[in-house]
Amino acid sequence: MKNSFEVIVVGAGSMGMSAGYYLARRGVRTLMIDSYDPPHENGSHHGEPRLIRHAYSGGKSYINLALDADRLWRELEDTSGQKLLARSGVLNMADRSIGKFIPRLPGCAEAGVQVEMLDAAEVHRRYAGITLPESYEAMYEPNAGYLYSEQCIAAYRRLALAEGAMLLPYNPVQHIQADGAGVRVRTRAGEFSADQLIITAGAWFKHLEPFVTLPIRAVRKTVGWFRTEPHFYDAGNFPGFTLETQEGGYYGFPNINGAGIKIGRHDGGLPWSPGEQVAPFGHLEEDEGDLRRTLSAFLPQSAGELLQSAVCKYELTPDEHFIIDRHPFYANVLLAGGFSGHGFKFASAVGSLLADLVQQVPTTVDLSTFSLSRFNHIKS
Ligand SMILES: Cc1cc2nc3c(=O)[nH]c(=O)nc-3n(C[C@H](O)[C@H](O)[C@H](O)COP(=O)(O)OP(=O)(O)OC[C@H]3O[C@@H](n4cnc5c(N)ncnc54)[C@H](O)[C@@H]3O)c2cc1C
Protein backbone atom coordinates (compact mmCIF):
# COMPACT_ATOMS: atom_id res chain seq x y z
CA MET A 1 0.00 0.00 0.00
CA LYS A 2 1.17 3.54 -0.79
CA ASN A 3 1.93 5.75 2.18
CA SER A 4 0.97 9.14 0.86
CA PHE A 5 -2.56 10.36 0.06
CA GLU A 6 -4.47 13.56 -0.53
CA VAL A 7 -6.91 12.75 2.28
CA ILE A 8 -6.90 10.26 5.16
CA VAL A 9 -10.19 9.45 6.89
CA VAL A 10 -9.82 8.17 10.46
CA GLY A 11 -12.94 6.10 11.21
CA ALA A 12 -14.71 4.50 8.22
CA GLY A 13 -18.11 4.06 9.86
CA SER A 14 -21.34 5.87 8.99
CA MET A 15 -19.83 9.29 8.27
CA GLY A 16 -16.30 8.25 7.31
CA MET A 17 -17.26 5.62 4.72
CA SER A 18 -19.65 8.06 3.08
CA ALA A 19 -16.97 10.79 3.01
CA GLY A 20 -14.49 8.28 1.54
CA TYR A 21 -16.94 7.46 -1.24
CA TYR A 22 -17.70 11.07 -2.20
CA LEU A 23 -13.98 11.95 -2.16
CA ALA A 24 -13.00 8.95 -4.27
CA ARG A 25 -15.82 9.68 -6.72
CA ARG A 26 -14.35 13.15 -7.20
CA GLY A 27 -10.94 11.65 -7.95
CA VAL A 28 -9.34 12.50 -4.58
CA ARG A 29 -6.69 9.94 -3.49
CA THR A 30 -8.20 8.76 -0.21
CA LEU A 31 -7.20 6.30 2.51
CA MET A 32 -9.83 5.24 5.05
CA ILE A 33 -8.54 3.66 8.27
CA ASP A 34 -10.69 1.80 10.79
CA SER A 35 -10.11 -0.13 14.01
CA TYR A 36 -12.53 -2.82 12.74
CA ASP A 37 -13.91 -3.97 9.38
CA PRO A 38 -16.95 -1.75 8.72
CA PRO A 39 -19.85 -2.24 8.90
CA HIS A 40 -19.24 -3.85 12.28
CA GLU A 41 -20.89 -4.35 15.66
CA ASN A 42 -18.67 -2.21 17.89
CA GLY A 43 -19.75 1.34 17.10
CA SER A 44 -22.99 3.22 16.51
CA HIS A 45 -24.27 1.86 13.20
CA HIS A 46 -25.24 -1.80 13.75
CA GLY A 47 -28.60 -3.32 14.61
CA GLU A 48 -30.26 -1.80 11.52
CA PRO A 49 -32.58 -0.14 10.62
CA ARG A 50 -32.31 3.58 11.46
CA LEU A 51 -35.13 6.12 11.19
CA ILE A 52 -34.95 8.83 8.57
CA ARG A 53 -37.21 11.79 9.36
CA HIS A 54 -37.24 15.26 7.85
CA ALA A 55 -39.54 17.28 10.19
CA TYR A 56 -36.68 18.20 12.47
CA SER A 57 -36.49 20.59 15.37
CA GLY A 58 -33.23 22.51 15.77
CA GLY A 59 -33.57 24.90 12.86
CA LYS A 60 -33.38 24.94 9.10
CA SER A 61 -29.88 23.42 9.05
CA TYR A 62 -31.32 20.05 10.05
CA ILE A 63 -34.36 20.05 7.75
CA ASN A 64 -32.25 21.05 4.74
CA LEU A 65 -29.57 18.50 5.62
CA ALA A 66 -32.22 15.77 6.03
CA LEU A 67 -33.71 16.56 2.60
CA ASP A 68 -30.26 16.61 1.02
CA ALA A 69 -29.43 13.30 2.74
CA ASP A 70 -32.67 11.76 1.45
CA ARG A 71 -31.77 12.76 -2.12
CA LEU A 72 -28.30 11.24 -1.73
CA TRP A 73 -29.69 7.99 -0.24
CA ARG A 74 -31.93 7.63 -3.31
CA GLU A 75 -28.91 8.29 -5.49
CA LEU A 76 -26.96 5.62 -3.56
CA GLU A 77 -29.82 3.17 -4.16
CA ASP A 78 -29.63 3.89 -7.90
CA THR A 79 -25.83 3.65 -8.07
CA SER A 80 -25.58 0.50 -5.95
CA GLY A 81 -28.70 -1.18 -7.33
CA GLN A 82 -29.73 -1.97 -3.73
CA LYS A 83 -32.90 -1.18 -1.78
CA LEU A 84 -31.61 0.79 1.22
CA LEU A 85 -34.54 3.00 2.26
CA ALA A 86 -38.06 1.89 3.17
CA ARG A 87 -40.50 4.77 3.02
CA SER A 88 -42.81 3.45 5.74
CA GLY A 89 -43.89 6.83 7.11
CA VAL A 90 -42.95 7.79 10.67
CA LEU A 91 -45.50 8.48 13.40
CA ASN A 92 -44.13 10.80 16.09
CA MET A 93 -46.18 10.64 19.30
CA ALA A 94 -45.80 12.78 22.41
CA ASP A 95 -47.59 13.84 25.52
CA ARG A 96 -49.12 17.22 24.56
CA SER A 97 -47.53 18.89 27.61
CA ILE A 98 -44.08 18.24 26.11
CA GLY A 99 -45.06 20.54 23.20
CA LYS A 100 -42.90 18.71 20.65
CA PHE A 101 -44.56 19.29 17.32
CA ILE A 102 -46.30 22.65 16.91
CA PRO A 103 -42.99 24.62 16.89
CA ARG A 104 -41.78 22.46 13.99
CA LEU A 105 -44.72 23.14 11.69
CA PRO A 106 -43.60 26.52 10.21
CA GLY A 107 -40.15 25.10 9.29
CA CYS A 108 -41.78 22.07 7.65
CA ALA A 109 -44.21 24.24 5.69
CA GLU A 110 -41.36 26.46 4.48
CA ALA A 111 -39.24 23.48 3.37
CA GLY A 112 -42.17 21.59 1.83
CA VAL A 113 -41.99 18.71 4.33
CA GLN A 114 -45.39 17.06 4.51
CA VAL A 115 -46.73 16.43 8.04
CA GLU A 116 -50.14 15.66 9.47
CA MET A 117 -51.26 16.29 13.07
CA LEU A 118 -53.39 13.51 14.59
CA ASP A 119 -55.14 13.13 17.93
CA ALA A 120 -55.05 9.94 19.99
CA ALA A 121 -58.37 8.63 18.64
CA GLU A 122 -57.28 9.07 15.02
CA VAL A 123 -53.98 7.30 15.73
CA HIS A 124 -55.89 4.33 17.15
CA ARG A 125 -58.32 4.36 14.22
CA ARG A 126 -55.41 4.11 11.76
CA TYR A 127 -53.26 1.74 13.81
CA ALA A 128 -55.27 -0.62 16.00
CA GLY A 129 -52.03 -1.72 17.68
CA ILE A 130 -51.41 1.70 19.24
CA THR A 131 -53.12 2.83 22.43
CA LEU A 132 -52.44 6.46 23.28
CA PRO A 133 -53.85 8.38 26.25
CA GLU A 134 -56.07 11.33 25.23
CA SER A 135 -53.40 13.71 26.48
CA TYR A 136 -51.14 12.63 23.59
CA GLU A 137 -50.86 14.05 20.08
CA ALA A 138 -49.04 12.78 17.02
CA MET A 139 -47.29 14.20 13.98
CA TYR A 140 -47.22 11.83 11.00
CA GLU A 141 -44.56 12.18 8.31
CA PRO A 142 -45.71 10.19 5.26
CA ASN A 143 -42.40 10.53 3.39
CA ALA A 144 -40.19 9.44 6.27
CA GLY A 145 -39.08 5.85 6.86
CA TYR A 146 -36.02 3.84 7.70
CA LEU A 147 -32.59 3.01 6.31
CA TYR A 148 -30.75 -0.31 6.39
CA SER A 149 -27.70 1.27 8.02
CA GLU A 150 -25.25 -1.61 7.73
CA GLN A 151 -26.18 -2.17 4.09
CA CYS A 152 -25.77 1.56 3.41
CA ILE A 153 -22.21 1.46 4.77
CA ALA A 154 -21.47 -1.74 2.86
CA ALA A 155 -22.73 -0.09 -0.34
CA TYR A 156 -20.58 3.02 0.21
CA ARG A 157 -17.60 0.77 0.94
CA ARG A 158 -18.02 -1.24 -2.24
CA LEU A 159 -18.46 1.87 -4.40
CA ALA A 160 -15.63 3.81 -2.70
CA LEU A 161 -13.18 0.98 -3.34
CA ALA A 162 -14.41 0.70 -6.93
CA GLU A 163 -13.69 4.44 -7.32
CA GLY A 164 -10.11 3.89 -6.12
CA ALA A 165 -10.27 4.65 -2.37
CA MET A 166 -8.10 2.48 -0.10
CA LEU A 167 -9.36 0.95 3.16
CA LEU A 168 -7.13 -0.20 6.00
CA PRO A 169 -9.31 -2.24 8.38
CA TYR A 170 -8.37 -3.58 11.85
CA ASN A 171 -5.91 -0.73 12.41
CA PRO A 172 -6.72 1.68 15.23
CA VAL A 173 -5.01 5.00 14.63
CA GLN A 174 -2.53 5.39 17.46
CA HIS A 175 -1.06 8.81 16.88
CA ILE A 176 -1.73 11.87 14.71
CA GLN A 177 0.60 14.75 13.95
CA ALA A 178 -0.37 17.81 11.90
CA ASP A 179 1.07 21.09 10.70
CA GLY A 180 0.22 23.50 7.92
CA ALA A 181 2.00 21.30 5.36
CA GLY A 182 0.14 18.05 6.06
CA VAL A 183 -0.72 15.28 8.50
CA ARG A 184 0.93 12.04 9.60
CA VAL A 185 -1.06 9.17 11.03
CA ARG A 186 0.47 6.18 12.82
CA THR A 187 -1.07 2.69 12.96
CA ARG A 188 0.50 -0.68 13.64
CA ALA A 189 0.59 -1.18 9.83
CA GLY A 190 2.89 1.83 9.54
CA GLU A 191 2.79 5.60 9.12
CA PHE A 192 0.69 7.34 6.45
CA SER A 193 0.74 10.96 5.35
CA ALA A 194 -1.77 13.20 3.61
CA ASP A 195 -2.49 16.83 2.79
CA GLN A 196 -5.74 16.76 4.74
CA LEU A 197 -7.35 14.64 7.45
CA ILE A 198 -10.96 13.88 8.31
CA ILE A 199 -11.67 12.46 11.77
CA THR A 200 -14.99 10.62 12.06
CA ALA A 201 -14.18 8.47 15.09
CA GLY A 202 -17.71 8.08 16.51
CA ALA A 203 -17.60 6.97 20.15
CA TRP A 204 -13.77 6.91 20.21
CA PHE A 205 -12.88 10.62 19.98
CA LYS A 206 -11.60 10.52 23.56
CA HIS A 207 -8.99 8.01 22.45
CA LEU A 208 -7.51 10.67 20.13
CA GLU A 209 -6.84 13.21 22.90
CA PRO A 210 -4.78 15.36 23.23
CA PHE A 211 -4.57 15.79 19.43
CA VAL A 212 -8.26 16.62 19.47
CA THR A 213 -10.41 17.30 22.53
CA LEU A 214 -14.16 17.49 21.91
CA PRO A 215 -17.05 17.76 24.39
CA ILE A 216 -18.36 14.31 23.52
CA ARG A 217 -19.37 11.61 26.01
CA ALA A 218 -20.16 8.10 24.86
CA VAL A 219 -22.97 6.03 26.38
CA ARG A 220 -24.10 2.42 26.07
CA LYS A 221 -27.50 2.02 24.40
CA THR A 222 -29.68 -1.05 24.17
CA VAL A 223 -32.40 -2.10 21.71
CA GLY A 224 -34.70 -5.11 21.64
CA TRP A 225 -36.87 -6.88 19.06
CA PHE A 226 -40.12 -8.28 20.53
CA ARG A 227 -42.54 -10.84 19.13
CA THR A 228 -45.89 -9.31 18.16
CA GLU A 229 -49.38 -10.68 17.74
CA PRO A 230 -49.97 -11.35 14.02
CA HIS A 231 -50.64 -8.46 11.61
CA PHE A 232 -50.84 -5.51 14.06
CA TYR A 233 -47.37 -4.13 13.41
CA ASP A 234 -46.24 -5.63 10.11
CA ALA A 235 -43.98 -3.59 7.82
CA GLY A 236 -46.05 -2.36 4.91
CA ASN A 237 -48.97 -1.41 7.19
CA PHE A 238 -47.23 0.01 10.25
CA PRO A 239 -44.87 3.00 10.34
CA GLY A 240 -41.61 3.71 12.13
CA PHE A 241 -42.33 5.66 15.31
CA THR A 242 -41.01 7.93 18.02
CA LEU A 243 -42.70 8.25 21.41
CA GLU A 244 -42.07 10.97 24.00
CA THR A 245 -43.53 10.08 27.39
CA GLN A 246 -43.10 11.84 30.73
CA GLU A 247 -40.66 9.03 31.63
CA GLY A 248 -38.46 9.19 28.53
CA GLY A 249 -38.14 9.13 24.75
CA TYR A 250 -38.40 5.95 22.65
CA TYR A 251 -38.22 5.08 18.95
CA GLY A 252 -39.08 1.97 17.01
CA PHE A 253 -39.75 0.09 13.80
CA PRO A 254 -42.44 -2.21 12.46
CA ASN A 255 -42.14 -5.97 12.41
CA ILE A 256 -39.92 -6.48 9.34
CA ASN A 257 -40.05 -10.03 7.96
CA GLY A 258 -41.02 -11.51 11.32
CA ALA A 259 -38.01 -10.02 13.18
CA GLY A 260 -40.41 -8.49 15.72
CA ILE A 261 -41.02 -4.87 16.64
CA LYS A 262 -37.75 -3.09 17.38
CA ILE A 263 -37.70 -0.53 20.19
CA GLY A 264 -35.00 1.52 21.89
CA ARG A 265 -34.81 4.38 24.35
CA HIS A 266 -33.19 7.63 23.29
CA ASP A 267 -32.44 9.28 26.64
CA GLY A 268 -30.19 7.86 29.38
CA GLY A 269 -27.56 5.13 29.02
CA LEU A 270 -24.51 3.99 30.97
CA PRO A 271 -21.33 6.03 30.41
CA TRP A 272 -18.67 4.26 28.30
CA SER A 273 -15.04 5.12 27.55
CA PRO A 274 -12.77 3.69 24.83
CA GLY A 275 -11.00 0.57 26.07
CA GLU A 276 -13.79 -0.45 28.47
CA GLN A 277 -15.87 -3.59 27.94
CA VAL A 278 -19.49 -2.85 26.99
CA ALA A 279 -21.92 -4.68 29.26
CA PRO A 280 -24.11 -7.07 27.22
CA PHE A 281 -27.89 -6.68 26.85
CA GLY A 282 -29.53 -7.89 30.06
CA HIS A 283 -26.73 -6.63 32.30
CA LEU A 284 -29.37 -4.33 33.77
CA GLU A 285 -32.87 -5.65 34.40
CA GLU A 286 -34.11 -2.40 32.87
CA ASP A 287 -32.50 -3.22 29.50
CA GLU A 288 -35.51 -5.38 28.76
CA GLY A 289 -37.90 -4.25 31.52
CA ASP A 290 -38.11 -0.62 30.44
CA LEU A 291 -38.75 -1.47 26.78
CA ARG A 292 -41.32 -4.12 27.65
CA ARG A 293 -43.21 -1.74 29.98
CA THR A 294 -43.38 0.89 27.23
CA LEU A 295 -44.62 -1.62 24.65
CA SER A 296 -47.25 -2.95 27.08
CA ALA A 297 -48.55 0.56 27.72
CA PHE A 298 -48.56 1.92 24.15
CA LEU A 299 -48.30 -1.01 21.70
CA PRO A 300 -49.83 -3.76 23.82
CA GLN A 301 -49.93 -6.52 21.19
CA SER A 302 -46.18 -6.27 20.70
CA ALA A 303 -44.81 -7.08 24.15
CA GLY A 304 -44.16 -10.74 23.38
CA GLU A 305 -40.97 -12.78 23.68
CA LEU A 306 -37.65 -10.95 23.30
CA LEU A 307 -36.40 -12.28 19.95
CA GLN A 308 -33.15 -10.36 19.53
CA SER A 309 -31.20 -7.60 21.22
CA ALA A 310 -28.23 -5.32 20.54
CA VAL A 311 -25.94 -2.99 22.45
CA CYS A 312 -24.72 0.07 20.61
CA LYS A 313 -23.11 3.43 21.42
CA TYR A 314 -24.29 7.02 21.31
CA GLU A 315 -21.77 9.84 21.29
CA LEU A 316 -23.44 12.83 22.91
CA THR A 317 -22.55 16.52 22.78
CA PRO A 318 -23.89 18.76 25.57
CA ASP A 319 -26.67 20.16 23.32
CA GLU A 320 -27.07 16.97 21.22
CA HIS A 321 -26.26 18.93 18.06
CA PHE A 322 -23.50 17.59 15.83
CA ILE A 323 -19.92 18.81 15.54
CA ILE A 324 -18.82 19.41 11.93
CA ASP A 325 -15.94 21.85 11.87
CA ARG A 326 -12.25 22.35 11.29
CA HIS A 327 -9.75 21.55 14.05
CA PRO A 328 -9.22 24.69 16.17
CA PHE A 329 -5.45 24.68 15.42
CA TYR A 330 -5.14 22.83 12.09
CA ALA A 331 -7.27 24.03 9.18
CA ASN A 332 -6.33 20.91 7.19
CA VAL A 333 -8.06 18.65 9.78
CA LEU A 334 -11.85 18.27 9.62
CA LEU A 335 -13.84 16.90 12.56
CA ALA A 336 -17.28 15.28 12.35
CA GLY A 337 -18.62 13.71 15.52
CA GLY A 338 -21.07 13.93 18.40
CA PHE A 339 -23.94 12.60 16.28
CA SER A 340 -25.87 12.18 19.54
CA GLY A 341 -28.04 9.22 18.62
CA HIS A 342 -29.72 10.82 15.60
CA GLY A 343 -26.97 11.08 13.00
CA PHE A 344 -27.33 8.10 10.71
CA LYS A 345 -30.04 9.55 8.48
CA PHE A 346 -27.63 12.40 7.67
CA ALA A 347 -24.59 10.24 6.89
CA SER A 348 -24.94 10.57 3.11
CA ALA A 349 -25.15 14.38 3.28
CA VAL A 350 -22.42 14.63 5.94
CA GLY A 351 -20.03 12.58 3.78
CA SER A 352 -20.76 14.75 0.77
CA LEU A 353 -20.39 17.91 2.89
CA LEU A 354 -17.00 16.73 4.21
CA ALA A 355 -15.87 16.18 0.61
CA ASP A 356 -17.02 19.76 -0.19
CA LEU A 357 -15.07 21.10 2.78
CA VAL A 358 -11.94 19.20 1.74
CA GLN A 359 -12.19 20.65 -1.76
CA GLN A 360 -13.29 24.07 -0.45
CA VAL A 361 -16.40 23.90 -2.61
CA PRO A 362 -18.97 26.51 -1.46
CA THR A 363 -21.73 24.76 0.48
CA THR A 364 -25.34 25.76 1.09
CA VAL A 365 -25.29 24.00 4.49
CA ASP A 366 -25.41 26.46 7.39
CA LEU A 367 -22.48 25.19 9.46
CA SER A 368 -23.04 27.50 12.44
CA THR A 369 -25.33 24.96 14.20
CA PHE A 370 -22.47 22.44 14.07
CA SER A 371 -19.55 24.71 14.96
CA LEU A 372 -17.16 23.99 17.81
CA SER A 373 -17.16 27.62 18.91
CA ARG A 374 -20.65 27.19 20.36
CA PHE A 375 -19.01 25.34 23.26
CA ASN A 376 -16.52 28.10 24.04
CA HIS A 377 -18.33 28.91 27.29
CA ILE A 378 -17.90 25.30 28.55
CA LYS A 379 -15.00 24.91 31.00
CA SER A 380 -13.06 21.67 30.56
C1 LIG B 1 -29.15 2.00 19.17
C2 LIG B 1 -29.00 3.16 18.22
C3 LIG B 1 -30.11 3.59 17.49
C4 LIG B 1 -29.97 4.67 16.62
N1 LIG B 1 -31.06 5.06 15.88
C5 LIG B 1 -30.92 6.04 14.97
C6 LIG B 1 -31.99 6.38 14.10
O1 LIG B 1 -33.08 5.76 14.16
N2 LIG B 1 -31.80 7.34 13.17
C7 LIG B 1 -30.62 8.02 13.07
O2 LIG B 1 -30.52 8.91 12.22
N3 LIG B 1 -29.58 7.74 13.87
C8 LIG B 1 -29.70 6.77 14.82
N4 LIG B 1 -28.66 6.43 15.62
C9 LIG B 1 -27.42 7.23 15.57
C10 LIG B 1 -26.51 6.87 14.43
O3 LIG B 1 -26.44 5.48 14.24
C11 LIG B 1 -25.14 7.49 14.73
O4 LIG B 1 -25.32 8.88 14.94
C12 LIG B 1 -24.16 7.27 13.61
O5 LIG B 1 -24.05 5.89 13.30
C13 LIG B 1 -22.79 7.82 14.05
O6 LIG B 1 -21.88 7.66 12.98
P1 LIG B 1 -20.32 7.81 13.22
O7 LIG B 1 -19.69 7.71 11.90
O8 LIG B 1 -20.05 9.00 14.08
O9 LIG B 1 -19.95 6.53 14.13
P2 LIG B 1 -19.66 5.02 13.65
O10 LIG B 1 -20.59 4.61 12.58
O11 LIG B 1 -19.60 4.19 14.89
O12 LIG B 1 -18.21 5.11 13.01
C14 LIG B 1 -17.07 5.46 13.75
C15 LIG B 1 -15.93 4.60 13.22
O13 LIG B 1 -14.69 5.09 13.69
C16 LIG B 1 -13.84 4.00 13.89
N5 LIG B 1 -12.75 4.46 14.77
C17 LIG B 1 -12.87 5.07 15.96
N6 LIG B 1 -11.67 5.40 16.46
C18 LIG B 1 -10.76 4.97 15.57
C19 LIG B 1 -9.34 5.01 15.54
N7 LIG B 1 -8.59 5.54 16.53
N8 LIG B 1 -8.71 4.47 14.46
C20 LIG B 1 -9.42 3.91 13.43
N9 LIG B 1 -10.78 3.86 13.43
C21 LIG B 1 -11.44 4.38 14.48
C22 LIG B 1 -14.76 2.96 14.50
O14 LIG B 1 -14.26 1.65 14.44
C23 LIG B 1 -16.02 3.16 13.69
O15 LIG B 1 -16.06 2.28 12.57
C24 LIG B 1 -28.74 5.35 16.51
C25 LIG B 1 -27.62 4.91 17.24
C26 LIG B 1 -27.75 3.82 18.08
C27 LIG B 1 -26.55 3.36 18.85
PDB file of C-alpha atoms in Angstrom, residues 95-209:
ATOM      1  CA  ASP A  95     -47.585  13.842  25.516  1.00  0.00           C
ATOM      2  CA  ARG A  96     -49.122  17.216  24.564  1.00  0.00           C
ATOM      3  CA  SER A  97     -47.530  18.892  27.607  1.00  0.00           C
ATOM      4  CA  ILE A  98     -44.078  18.243  26.113  1.00  0.00           C
ATOM      5  CA  GLY A  99     -45.057  20.537  23.203  1.00  0.00           C
ATOM      6  CA  LYS A 100     -42.903  18.715  20.652  1.00  0.00           C
ATOM      7  CA  PHE A 101     -44.564  19.286  17.320  1.00  0.00           C
ATOM      8  CA  ILE A 102     -46.303  22.648  16.907  1.00  0.00           C
ATOM      9  CA  PRO A 103     -42.993  24.623  16.895  1.00  0.00           C
ATOM     10  CA  ARG A 104     -41.779  22.455  13.986  1.00  0.00           C
ATOM     11  CA  LEU A 105     -44.718  23.143  11.687  1.00  0.00           C
ATOM     12  CA  PRO A 106     -43.599  26.519  10.210  1.00  0.00           C
ATOM     13  CA  GLY A 107     -40.151  25.098   9.286  1.00  0.00           C
ATOM     14  CA  CYS A 108     -41.779  22.072   7.652  1.00  0.00           C
ATOM     15  CA  ALA A 109     -44.214  24.244   5.689  1.00  0.00           C
ATOM     16  CA  GLU A 110     -41.358  26.460   4.479  1.00  0.00           C
ATOM     17  CA  ALA A 111     -39.237  23.481   3.371  1.00  0.00           C
ATOM     18  CA  GLY A 112     -42.171  21.592   1.827  1.00  0.00           C
ATOM     19  CA  VAL A 113     -41.987  18.705   4.334  1.00  0.00           C
ATOM     20  CA  GLN A 114     -45.391  17.064   4.513  1.00  0.00           C
ATOM     21  CA  VAL A 115     -46.727  16.431   8.042  1.00  0.00           C
ATOM     22  CA  GLU A 116     -50.143  15.657   9.471  1.00  0.00           C
ATOM     23  CA  MET A 117     -51.259  16.290  13.069  1.00  0.00           C
ATOM     24  CA  LEU A 118     -53.390  13.506  14.587  1.00  0.00           C
ATOM     25  CA  ASP A 119     -55.144  13.126  17.927  1.00  0.00           C
ATOM     26  CA  ALA A 120     -55.050   9.939  19.986  1.00  0.00           C
ATOM     27  CA  ALA A 121     -58.369   8.627  18.644  1.00  0.00           C
ATOM     28  CA  GLU A 122     -57.284   9.073  15.024  1.00  0.00           C
ATOM     29  CA  VAL A 123     -53.980   7.300  15.727  1.00  0.00           C
ATOM     30  CA  HIS A 124     -55.894   4.334  17.147  1.00  0.00           C
ATOM     31  CA  ARG A 125     -58.322   4.356  14.223  1.00  0.00           C
ATOM     32  CA  ARG A 126     -55.413   4.113  11.756  1.00  0.00           C
ATOM     33  CA  TYR A 127     -53.255   1.740  13.809  1.00  0.00           C
ATOM     34  CA  ALA A 128     -55.271  -0.622  15.996  1.00  0.00           C
ATOM     35  CA  GLY A 129     -52.033  -1.723  17.681  1.00  0.00           C
ATOM     36  CA  ILE A 130     -51.413   1.704  19.241  1.00  0.00           C
ATOM     37  CA  THR A 131     -53.119   2.833  22.427  1.00  0.00           C
ATOM     38  CA  LEU A 132     -52.445   6.465  23.284  1.00  0.00           C
ATOM     39  CA  PRO A 133     -53.851   8.379  26.255  1.00  0.00           C
ATOM     40  CA  GLU A 134     -56.072  11.327  25.232  1.00  0.00           C
ATOM     41  CA  SER A 135     -53.397  13.712  26.485  1.00  0.00           C
ATOM     42  CA  TYR A 136     -51.137  12.631  23.592  1.00  0.00           C
ATOM     43  CA  GLU A 137     -50.861  14.049  20.081  1.00  0.00           C
ATOM     44  CA  ALA A 138     -49.041  12.780  17.020  1.00  0.00           C
ATOM     45  CA  MET A 139     -47.291  14.203  13.976  1.00  0.00           C
ATOM     46  CA  TYR A 140     -47.218  11.826  11.005  1.00  0.00           C
ATOM     47  CA  GLU A 141     -44.559  12.184   8.309  1.00  0.00           C
ATOM     48  CA  PRO A 142     -45.708  10.189   5.265  1.00  0.00           C
ATOM     49  CA  ASN A 143     -42.398  10.533   3.387  1.00  0.00           C
ATOM     50  CA  ALA A 144     -40.188   9.440   6.270  1.00  0.00           C
ATOM     51  CA  GLY A 145     -39.076   5.849   6.856  1.00  0.00           C
ATOM     52  CA  TYR A 146     -36.017   3.836   7.699  1.00  0.00           C
ATOM     53  CA  LEU A 147     -32.591   3.006   6.306  1.00  0.00           C
ATOM     54  CA  TYR A 148     -30.748  -0.308   6.391  1.00  0.00           C
ATOM     55  CA  SER A 149     -27.704   1.274   8.024  1.00  0.00           C
ATOM     56  CA  GLU A 150     -25.246  -1.608   7.735  1.00  0.00           C
ATOM     57  CA  GLN A 151     -26.176  -2.174   4.091  1.00  0.00           C
ATOM     58  CA  CYS A 152     -25.769   1.563   3.406  1.00  0.00           C
ATOM     59  CA  ILE A 153     -22.207   1.457   4.773  1.00  0.00           C
ATOM     60  CA  ALA A 154     -21.466  -1.742   2.865  1.00  0.00           C
ATOM     61  CA  ALA A 155     -22.730  -0.091  -0.343  1.00  0.00           C
ATOM     62  CA  TYR A 156     -20.584   3.021   0.207  1.00  0.00           C
ATOM     63  CA  ARG A 157     -17.602   0.772   0.938  1.00  0.00           C
ATOM     64  CA  ARG A 158     -18.018  -1.238  -2.241  1.00  0.00           C
ATOM     65  CA  LEU A 159     -18.459   1.866  -4.396  1.00  0.00           C
ATOM     66  CA  ALA A 160     -15.631   3.807  -2.700  1.00  0.00           C
ATOM     67  CA  LEU A 161     -13.184   0.976  -3.336  1.00  0.00           C
ATOM     68  CA  ALA A 162     -14.408   0.702  -6.926  1.00  0.00           C
ATOM     69  CA  GLU A 163     -13.685   4.442  -7.322  1.00  0.00           C
ATOM     70  CA  GLY A 164     -10.111   3.895  -6.119  1.00  0.00           C
ATOM     71  CA  ALA A 165     -10.272   4.652  -2.374  1.00  0.00           C
ATOM     72  CA  MET A 166      -8.104   2.479  -0.101  1.00  0.00           C
ATOM     73  CA  LEU A 167      -9.358   0.949   3.161  1.00  0.00           C
ATOM     74  CA  LEU A 168      -7.129  -0.201   5.995  1.00  0.00           C
ATOM     75  CA  PRO A 169      -9.315  -2.242   8.382  1.00  0.00           C
ATOM     76  CA  TYR A 170      -8.374  -3.576  11.853  1.00  0.00           C
ATOM     77  CA  ASN A 171      -5.911  -0.734  12.412  1.00  0.00           C
ATOM     78  CA  PRO A 172      -6.721   1.680  15.230  1.00  0.00           C
ATOM     79  CA  VAL A 173      -5.007   5.005  14.630  1.00  0.00           C
ATOM     80  CA  GLN A 174      -2.530   5.390  17.460  1.00  0.00           C
ATOM     81  CA  HIS A 175      -1.060   8.807  16.878  1.00  0.00           C
ATOM     82  CA  ILE A 176      -1.729  11.872  14.711  1.00  0.00           C
ATOM     83  CA  GLN A 177       0.599  14.746  13.945  1.00  0.00           C
ATOM     84  CA  ALA A 178      -0.369  17.809  11.904  1.00  0.00           C
ATOM     85  CA  ASP A 179       1.071  21.086  10.704  1.00  0.00           C
ATOM     86  CA  GLY A 180       0.225  23.503   7.921  1.00  0.00           C
ATOM     87  CA  ALA A 181       2.000  21.297   5.365  1.00  0.00           C
ATOM     88  CA  GLY A 182       0.138  18.050   6.063  1.00  0.00           C
ATOM     89  CA  VAL A 183      -0.715  15.276   8.503  1.00  0.00           C
ATOM     90  CA  ARG A 184       0.931  12.043   9.602  1.00  0.00           C
ATOM     91  CA  VAL A 185      -1.058   9.165  11.031  1.00  0.00           C
ATOM     92  CA  ARG A 186       0.470   6.179  12.820  1.00  0.00           C
ATOM     93  CA  THR A 187      -1.075   2.690  12.957  1.00  0.00           C
ATOM     94  CA  ARG A 188       0.501  -0.676  13.640  1.00  0.00           C
ATOM     95  CA  ALA A 189       0.590  -1.181   9.831  1.00  0.00           C
ATOM     96  CA  GLY A 190       2.891   1.830   9.538  1.00  0.00           C
ATOM     97  CA  GLU A 191       2.792   5.596   9.119  1.00  0.00           C
ATOM     98  CA  PHE A 192       0.692   7.341   6.449  1.00  0.00           C
ATOM     99  CA  SER A 193       0.741  10.960   5.347  1.00  0.00           C
ATOM    100  CA  ALA A 194      -1.770  13.203   3.608  1.00  0.00           C
ATOM    101  CA  ASP A 195      -2.486  16.828   2.786  1.00  0.00           C
ATOM    102  CA  GLN A 196      -5.740  16.760   4.743  1.00  0.00           C
ATOM    103  CA  LEU A 197      -7.355  14.642   7.446  1.00  0.00           C
ATOM    104  CA  ILE A 198     -10.963  13.879   8.310  1.00  0.00           C
ATOM    105  CA  ILE A 199     -11.665  12.458  11.773  1.00  0.00           C
ATOM    106  CA  THR A 200     -14.987  10.617  12.059  1.00  0.00           C
ATOM    107  CA  ALA A 201     -14.175   8.475  15.092  1.00  0.00           C
ATOM    108  CA  GLY A 202     -17.705   8.084  16.511  1.00  0.00           C
ATOM    109  CA  ALA A 203     -17.601   6.967  20.148  1.00  0.00           C
ATOM    110  CA  TRP A 204     -13.774   6.907  20.209  1.00  0.00           C
ATOM    111  CA  PHE A 205     -12.879  10.621  19.976  1.00  0.00           C
ATOM    112  CA  LYS A 206     -11.600  10.521  23.563  1.00  0.00           C
ATOM    113  CA  HIS A 207      -8.992   8.013  22.447  1.00  0.00           C
ATOM    114  CA  LEU A 208      -7.507  10.671  20.129  1.00  0.00           C
ATOM    115  CA  GLU A 209      -6.837  13.209  22.896  1.00  0.00           C
TER     116      GLU A 209
END
